[in-house]
Amino acid sequence: MSEDNAPEIVLALEIDDPALADRLAKLLGNVAGLRLVAPGEAAAATIVARDPRIMPGEIALTQRELDVLALMAEGASNKMIARQLGISVHTVKFHVGSLLDKLDATGRTDAVAHAARRGVIEL
Amino acid sequence: MSEDNAPEIVLALEIDDPALADRLAKLLGNVAGLRLVAPGEAAAATIVARDPRIMPGEIALTQRELDVLALMAEGASNKMIARQLGISVHTVKFHVGSLLDKLDATGRTDAVAHAARRGVIEL
DNA sequence: CGCTGCCCTGGCCACCCGGCCAGTTTCCGG
DNA sequence: CCGGAAACTGGCCGGGTGGCCAGGGCAGCG
């Protein structure tokens, strides 16, 4: 009593591997209630290539470092971060230094990029 | 002669909306050749919530700006970028300035973050 | 031929960044 | 009680960054 009134779920397929994409398209094409996206159409969900959750070697960041990192990703300067967190610029630099170290980055831009790549933050 | 020997495709589900996730899980559970991921298992593909292709308002970046942007995302300094592209630091600054303008960013870190968000570059 | 856009370069300067030194407090576990 | 880790603060300084000024060349277009 709930299957028939639910609208179709529109799925987009974003797979580089042609073989896998083809098999998925075949399999999903036969499922009632499911439909693959039409060109230009907005999809409810997308099937992407590989599992983004596998990230071996979790980075151990302290809470404060995460705070600083998040603001860095917003493009905030050290001064802005200091104001935002209610701490001194020196302390911000201290945490940024730790982040550069832990994330193996050469600068704040590199740090944000690395963090985003490893799933530590979400852009 | 090719269907039966193909291994099952393991799919991970990463949907915030519980209702949508539930409906998808039900639908996909009945499909032969498909299997949802087991906890801790690596998936061949993942179903994510939104359609990543919706990015209204394409940013018009010149080729040179894309070059500079890519190197910026790698954490390269202006001097490094200049060496890499065989141009002067001043020219790099010029392109960086244009990027900050077009991407509506306050600094190079912000520019990379914005570009990544809008799909201009891939981290 | 002018106009426009892109690419390139120089100098100058205020500010920011990252790395170095030093110190403090708090809290948790051995 | 005495580490150790985390958080916090200060000064100093070389180099990086971003914004401003000024130019130049070279392609395509009306």
Short mmCIF file of C-alpha atoms (C1' of nucleotides) in Angstrom, two decimals:
data_model
loop_
_atom_site.label_atom_id
_atom_site.label_comp_id
_atom_site.label_asym_id
_atom_site.label_seq_id
_atom_site.Cartn_x
_atom_site.Cartn_y
_atom_site.Cartn_z
CA MET A 1 0.00 0.00 0.00
CA SER A 2 2.97 2.18 -0.20
CA GLU A 3 4.78 0.93 -3.28
CA ASP A 4 2.40 2.11 -5.92
CA ASN A 5 1.99 5.71 -4.89
CA ALA A 6 5.70 6.45 -4.52
CA PRO A 7 7.18 8.38 -7.45
CA GLU A 8 10.07 7.00 -9.41
CA ILE A 9 13.52 7.63 -8.07
CA VAL A 10 15.70 9.26 -10.68
CA LEU A 11 19.29 8.11 -10.56
CA ALA A 12 22.28 9.62 -12.32
CA LEU A 13 25.21 7.46 -13.31
CA GLU A 14 28.70 8.87 -13.02
CA ILE A 15 31.07 6.00 -13.58
CA ASP A 16 34.29 6.25 -15.54
CA ASP A 17 34.64 2.54 -16.10
CA PRO A 18 32.46 1.79 -19.16
CA ALA A 19 32.03 -1.89 -18.31
CA LEU A 20 30.82 -1.22 -14.79
CA ALA A 21 28.59 1.60 -15.94
CA ASP A 22 27.06 -0.61 -18.57
CA ARG A 23 26.34 -3.45 -16.17
CA LEU A 24 24.81 -1.06 -13.66
CA ALA A 25 22.65 0.56 -16.30
CA LYS A 26 21.38 -2.84 -17.42
CA LEU A 27 20.63 -3.99 -13.91
CA LEU A 28 18.95 -0.80 -12.83
CA GLY A 29 16.92 -0.49 -15.99
CA ASN A 30 14.79 -3.44 -14.99
CA VAL A 31 13.94 -2.23 -11.53
CA ALA A 32 10.44 -0.91 -11.07
CA GLY A 33 10.31 2.42 -9.27
CA LEU A 34 13.75 3.31 -10.50
CA ARG A 35 14.72 5.28 -13.54
CA LEU A 36 17.99 6.50 -14.94
CA VAL A 37 18.34 10.19 -15.44
CA ALA A 38 17.47 11.79 -18.76
CA PRO A 39 19.97 14.21 -20.29
CA GLY A 40 19.76 17.55 -18.57
CA GLU A 41 17.41 16.26 -15.93
CA ALA A 42 18.06 16.71 -12.23
CA ALA A 43 18.63 13.48 -10.35
CA ALA A 44 17.63 12.62 -6.83
CA ALA A 45 20.86 10.77 -6.29
CA THR A 46 24.01 9.90 -8.17
CA ILE A 47 26.05 6.75 -8.38
CA VAL A 48 29.73 7.64 -8.24
CA ALA A 49 32.73 5.53 -8.98
CA ARG A 50 34.28 4.24 -5.81
CA ASP A 51 33.62 4.23 -2.14
CA PRO A 52 34.64 7.59 -0.73
CA ARG A 53 34.63 6.24 2.79
CA ILE A 54 37.79 4.26 2.50
CA MET A 55 40.46 6.56 3.83
CA PRO A 56 43.19 4.59 5.49
CA GLY A 57 45.22 6.39 8.07
CA GLU A 58 42.84 8.65 9.91
CA ILE A 59 44.38 11.96 10.82
CA ALA A 60 44.34 12.71 14.52
CA LEU A 61 43.34 16.34 14.84
CA THR A 62 42.41 18.04 18.08
CA GLN A 63 39.12 19.87 18.42
CA ARG A 64 40.83 23.24 18.24
CA GLU A 65 42.70 22.26 15.13
CA LEU A 66 39.41 21.27 13.52
CA ASP A 67 37.97 24.65 14.45
CA VAL A 68 40.88 26.45 12.86
CA LEU A 69 40.83 24.19 9.83
CA ALA A 70 37.16 24.82 9.19
CA LEU A 71 37.66 28.57 9.24
CA MET A 72 40.73 28.24 7.04
CA ALA A 73 38.61 26.44 4.47
CA GLU A 74 36.29 29.45 4.48
CA GLY A 75 39.20 31.61 3.46
CA ALA A 76 39.54 33.30 6.82
CA SER A 77 42.84 34.95 7.69
CA ASN A 78 44.65 34.26 10.94
CA LYS A 79 43.34 37.51 12.33
CA MET A 80 39.76 36.60 11.43
CA ILE A 81 40.14 33.15 12.95
CA ALA A 82 41.55 34.67 16.11
CA ARG A 83 38.60 37.00 16.44
CA GLN A 84 36.14 34.24 15.65
CA LEU A 85 37.54 31.85 18.24
CA GLY A 86 38.34 34.51 20.79
CA ILE A 87 42.03 33.69 20.93
CA SER A 88 45.19 35.53 19.92
CA VAL A 89 46.72 35.51 16.47
CA HIS A 90 49.78 33.79 17.90
CA THR A 91 47.68 30.90 19.08
CA VAL A 92 46.05 30.62 15.69
CA LYS A 93 49.49 30.46 14.10
CA PHE A 94 50.39 27.77 16.59
CA HIS A 95 47.42 25.62 15.53
CA VAL A 96 47.99 26.34 11.86
CA GLY A 97 51.57 25.18 12.30
CA SER A 98 50.35 21.93 13.83
CA LEU A 99 47.92 21.48 10.96
CA LEU A 100 50.59 22.02 8.33
CA ASP A 101 52.65 19.43 10.16
CA LYS A 102 49.93 16.82 10.58
CA LEU A 103 48.48 17.29 7.11
CA ASP A 104 51.91 17.31 5.53
CA ALA A 105 51.18 20.59 3.82
CA THR A 106 53.43 23.45 2.79
CA GLY A 107 50.89 26.22 3.35
CA ARG A 108 47.33 26.90 4.41
CA THR A 109 46.00 26.40 0.89
CA ASP A 110 47.72 23.06 0.63
CA ALA A 111 46.44 22.13 4.08
CA VAL A 112 42.82 22.78 3.12
CA ALA A 113 43.24 20.85 -0.12
CA HIS A 114 44.77 17.86 1.67
CA ALA A 115 42.11 17.90 4.36
CA ALA A 116 39.36 17.98 1.76
CA ARG A 117 40.95 15.14 -0.20
CA ARG A 118 41.18 12.96 2.89
CA GLY A 119 37.64 13.72 3.96
CA VAL A 120 38.67 15.55 7.12
CA ILE A 121 36.56 18.49 6.04
CA GLU A 122 33.75 18.99 3.59
CA LEU A 123 33.99 21.84 1.17
CA MET B 1 27.37 -16.56 -21.34
CA SER B 2 28.48 -13.38 -19.74
CA GLU B 3 25.77 -12.60 -17.22
CA ASP B 4 26.22 -15.50 -14.89
CA ASN B 5 29.93 -15.32 -14.38
CA ALA B 6 29.96 -11.59 -13.58
CA PRO B 7 30.53 -10.96 -9.88
CA GLU B 8 28.04 -9.03 -7.83
CA ILE B 9 28.37 -5.27 -7.83
CA VAL B 10 28.72 -3.98 -4.32
CA LEU B 11 27.00 -0.66 -3.78
CA ALA B 12 27.35 1.68 -0.85
CA LEU B 13 24.48 3.93 0.17
CA GLU B 14 25.24 7.44 1.37
CA ILE B 15 21.93 9.22 1.58
CA ASP B 16 21.00 11.63 4.33
CA ASP B 17 17.29 11.46 3.73
CA PRO B 18 16.11 8.33 5.60
CA ALA B 19 12.99 7.91 3.49
CA LEU B 20 14.87 8.00 0.20
CA ALA B 21 17.60 5.74 1.56
CA ASP B 22 15.02 3.24 2.74
CA ARG B 23 13.20 3.14 -0.58
CA LEU B 24 16.45 2.74 -2.47
CA ALA B 25 17.61 -0.04 -0.18
CA LYS B 26 14.33 -1.90 -0.69
CA LEU B 27 14.40 -1.53 -4.43
CA LEU B 28 18.02 -2.49 -4.82
CA GLY B 29 17.74 -5.43 -2.47
CA ASN B 30 15.68 -7.32 -5.01
CA VAL B 31 18.00 -6.89 -7.93
CA ALA B 32 20.05 -9.91 -8.90
CA GLY B 33 23.71 -9.13 -9.44
CA LEU B 34 23.55 -6.23 -7.04
CA ARG B 35 24.35 -6.17 -3.37
CA LEU B 36 24.48 -3.46 -0.78
CA VAL B 37 27.73 -2.99 1.02
CA ALA B 38 28.44 -4.77 4.29
CA PRO B 39 29.79 -2.71 7.19
CA GLY B 40 33.49 -2.07 6.70
CA GLU B 41 33.46 -3.51 3.23
CA ALA B 42 34.83 -1.63 0.25
CA ALA B 43 32.22 -0.78 -2.37
CA ALA B 44 32.60 -0.62 -6.12
CA ALA B 45 30.41 2.44 -6.28
CA THR B 46 28.46 4.70 -3.98
CA ILE B 47 25.08 6.29 -4.26
CA VAL B 48 25.26 9.85 -3.00
CA ALA B 49 22.47 12.22 -2.19
CA ARG B 50 22.48 15.07 -4.61
CA ASP B 51 23.21 15.49 -8.24
CA PRO B 52 26.72 16.88 -8.52
CA ARG B 53 26.13 18.11 -12.03
CA ILE B 54 23.92 21.01 -11.09
CA MET B 55 26.25 23.99 -11.14
CA PRO B 56 24.40 26.96 -12.55
CA GLY B 57 26.52 29.82 -13.72
CA GLU B 58 29.63 28.35 -15.23
CA ILE B 59 32.70 30.34 -14.43
CA ALA B 60 34.52 31.62 -17.48
CA LEU B 61 38.19 31.07 -16.79
CA THR B 62 40.91 31.43 -19.38
CA GLN B 63 43.32 28.60 -20.03
CA ARG B 64 46.13 30.38 -18.23
CA GLU B 65 43.94 30.98 -15.21
CA LEU B 66 43.12 27.29 -15.11
CA ASP B 67 46.83 26.49 -15.21
CA VAL B 68 47.52 28.79 -12.31
CA LEU B 69 44.49 27.56 -10.40
CA ALA B 70 45.55 23.94 -10.71
CA LEU B 71 48.98 24.68 -9.34
CA MET B 72 47.48 26.77 -6.56
CA ALA B 73 45.39 23.78 -5.54
CA GLU B 74 48.64 21.83 -5.22
CA GLY B 75 49.83 24.35 -2.69
CA ALA B 76 52.37 25.95 -5.00
CA SER B 77 53.59 29.45 -4.23
CA ASN B 78 53.59 32.21 -6.82
CA LYS B 79 57.30 31.69 -7.32
CA MET B 80 56.81 27.95 -7.92
CA ILE B 81 53.96 28.61 -10.33
CA ALA B 82 56.06 31.13 -12.19
CA ARG B 83 58.88 28.62 -12.59
CA GLN B 84 56.49 25.86 -13.59
CA LEU B 85 54.76 27.91 -16.28
CA GLY B 86 57.87 29.72 -17.40
CA ILE B 87 56.48 33.17 -16.68
CA SER B 88 57.33 35.90 -14.21
CA VAL B 89 56.03 36.14 -10.67
CA HIS B 90 54.31 39.36 -11.60
CA THR B 91 52.32 37.62 -14.27
CA VAL B 92 51.34 34.91 -11.83
CA LYS B 93 50.10 37.55 -9.43
CA PHE B 94 48.15 39.06 -12.29
CA HIS B 95 46.36 35.78 -12.99
CA VAL B 96 45.84 35.11 -9.30
CA GLY B 97 44.24 38.51 -9.03
CA SER B 98 41.87 37.69 -11.86
CA LEU B 99 41.03 34.38 -10.21
CA LEU B 100 40.25 36.03 -6.88
CA ASP B 101 38.00 38.39 -8.76
CA LYS B 102 36.17 35.80 -10.85
CA LEU B 103 35.83 33.28 -8.08
CA ASP B 104 34.73 35.94 -5.63
CA ALA B 105 37.42 34.88 -3.19
CA THR B 106 39.37 36.83 -0.60
CA GLY B 107 42.60 34.85 -0.91
CA ARG B 108 44.19 31.95 -2.74
CA THR B 109 42.92 29.43 -0.16
CA ASP B 110 39.40 30.72 -0.56
CA ALA B 111 39.80 30.65 -4.33
CA VAL B 112 40.78 26.98 -4.34
CA ALA B 113 37.92 26.12 -2.01
CA HIS B 114 35.39 27.95 -4.15
CA ALA B 115 36.72 26.41 -7.34
CA ALA B 116 36.51 22.93 -5.83
CA ARG B 117 32.97 23.55 -4.60
CA ARG B 118 31.82 24.66 -8.02
CA GLY B 119 33.51 21.80 -9.78
CA VAL B 120 35.99 23.97 -11.63
CA ILE B 121 38.80 21.83 -10.29
CA GLU B 122 39.02 18.39 -8.78
CA LEU B 123 40.90 17.97 -5.55
"C1'" DC C 1 42.33 51.14 -38.54
"C1'" DG C 2 40.82 51.35 -34.06
"C1'" DC C 3 38.76 48.45 -30.29
"C1'" DT C 4 38.77 44.66 -27.09
"C1'" DG C 5 40.44 40.68 -24.62
"C1'" DC C 6 44.16 37.91 -23.20
"C1'" DC C 7 48.73 37.41 -21.87
"C1'" DC C 8 52.83 39.23 -20.27
"C1'" DT C 9 56.13 42.38 -17.32
"C1'" DG C 10 57.98 45.91 -14.08
"C1'" DG C 11 58.06 48.60 -9.50
"C1'" DC C 12 56.21 49.75 -5.06
"C1'" DC C 13 54.17 48.84 -0.61
"C1'" DA C 14 51.24 47.38 3.42
"C1'" DC C 15 50.08 43.42 5.18
"C1'" DC C 16 49.99 38.47 6.08
"C1'" DC C 17 52.19 34.09 6.75
"C1'" DG C 18 55.04 30.60 8.59
"C1'" DG C 19 59.00 29.34 11.47
"C1'" DC C 20 61.95 30.33 15.22
"C1'" DC C 21 62.68 31.42 20.12
"C1'" DA C 22 60.51 31.74 24.69
"C1'" DG C 23 56.93 31.16 28.36
"C1'" DT C 24 52.14 30.07 30.83
"C1'" DT C 25 47.96 27.18 32.41
"C1'" DT C 26 45.02 23.06 32.69
"C1'" DC C 27 44.00 18.39 32.72
"C1'" DC C 28 44.72 13.51 32.43
"C1'" DG C 29 47.19 9.22 33.29
"C1'" DG C 30 51.14 6.62 35.18
"C1'" DC D 1 53.58 13.71 42.45
"C1'" DC D 2 55.43 14.15 38.21
"C1'" DG D 3 55.32 13.64 33.45
"C1'" DG D 4 53.04 14.59 28.92
"C1'" DA D 5 49.69 16.55 25.87
"C1'" DA D 6 46.79 20.31 24.72
"C1'" DA D 7 45.82 24.99 24.63
"C1'" DC D 8 47.30 29.48 24.99
"C1'" DT D 9 50.49 33.84 24.58
"C1'" DG D 10 54.47 36.81 23.46
"C1'" DG D 11 58.44 38.72 20.31
"C1'" DC D 12 61.07 38.58 16.14
"C1'" DC D 13 61.92 38.22 11.16
"C1'" DG D 14 62.46 36.67 6.30
"C1'" DG D 15 59.74 35.82 2.71
"C1'" DG D 16 55.11 35.44 0.58
"C1'" DT D 17 50.85 37.65 -0.74
"C1'" DG D 18 47.62 40.89 -2.71
"C1'" DG D 19 46.53 45.56 -4.47
"C1'" DC D 20 48.02 49.52 -6.79
"C1'" DC D 21 50.39 52.00 -10.46
"C1'" DA D 22 52.44 51.73 -15.09
"C1'" DG D 23 53.50 49.59 -19.52
"C1'" DG D 24 54.07 46.10 -23.78
"C1'" DG D 25 52.69 42.50 -27.58
"C1'" DC D 26 49.35 39.85 -30.21
"C1'" DA D 27 45.01 37.95 -31.85
"C1'" DG D 28 40.18 38.64 -33.54
"C1'" DC D 29 36.43 41.73 -34.97
"C1'" DG D 30 33.54 45.63 -36.68
#
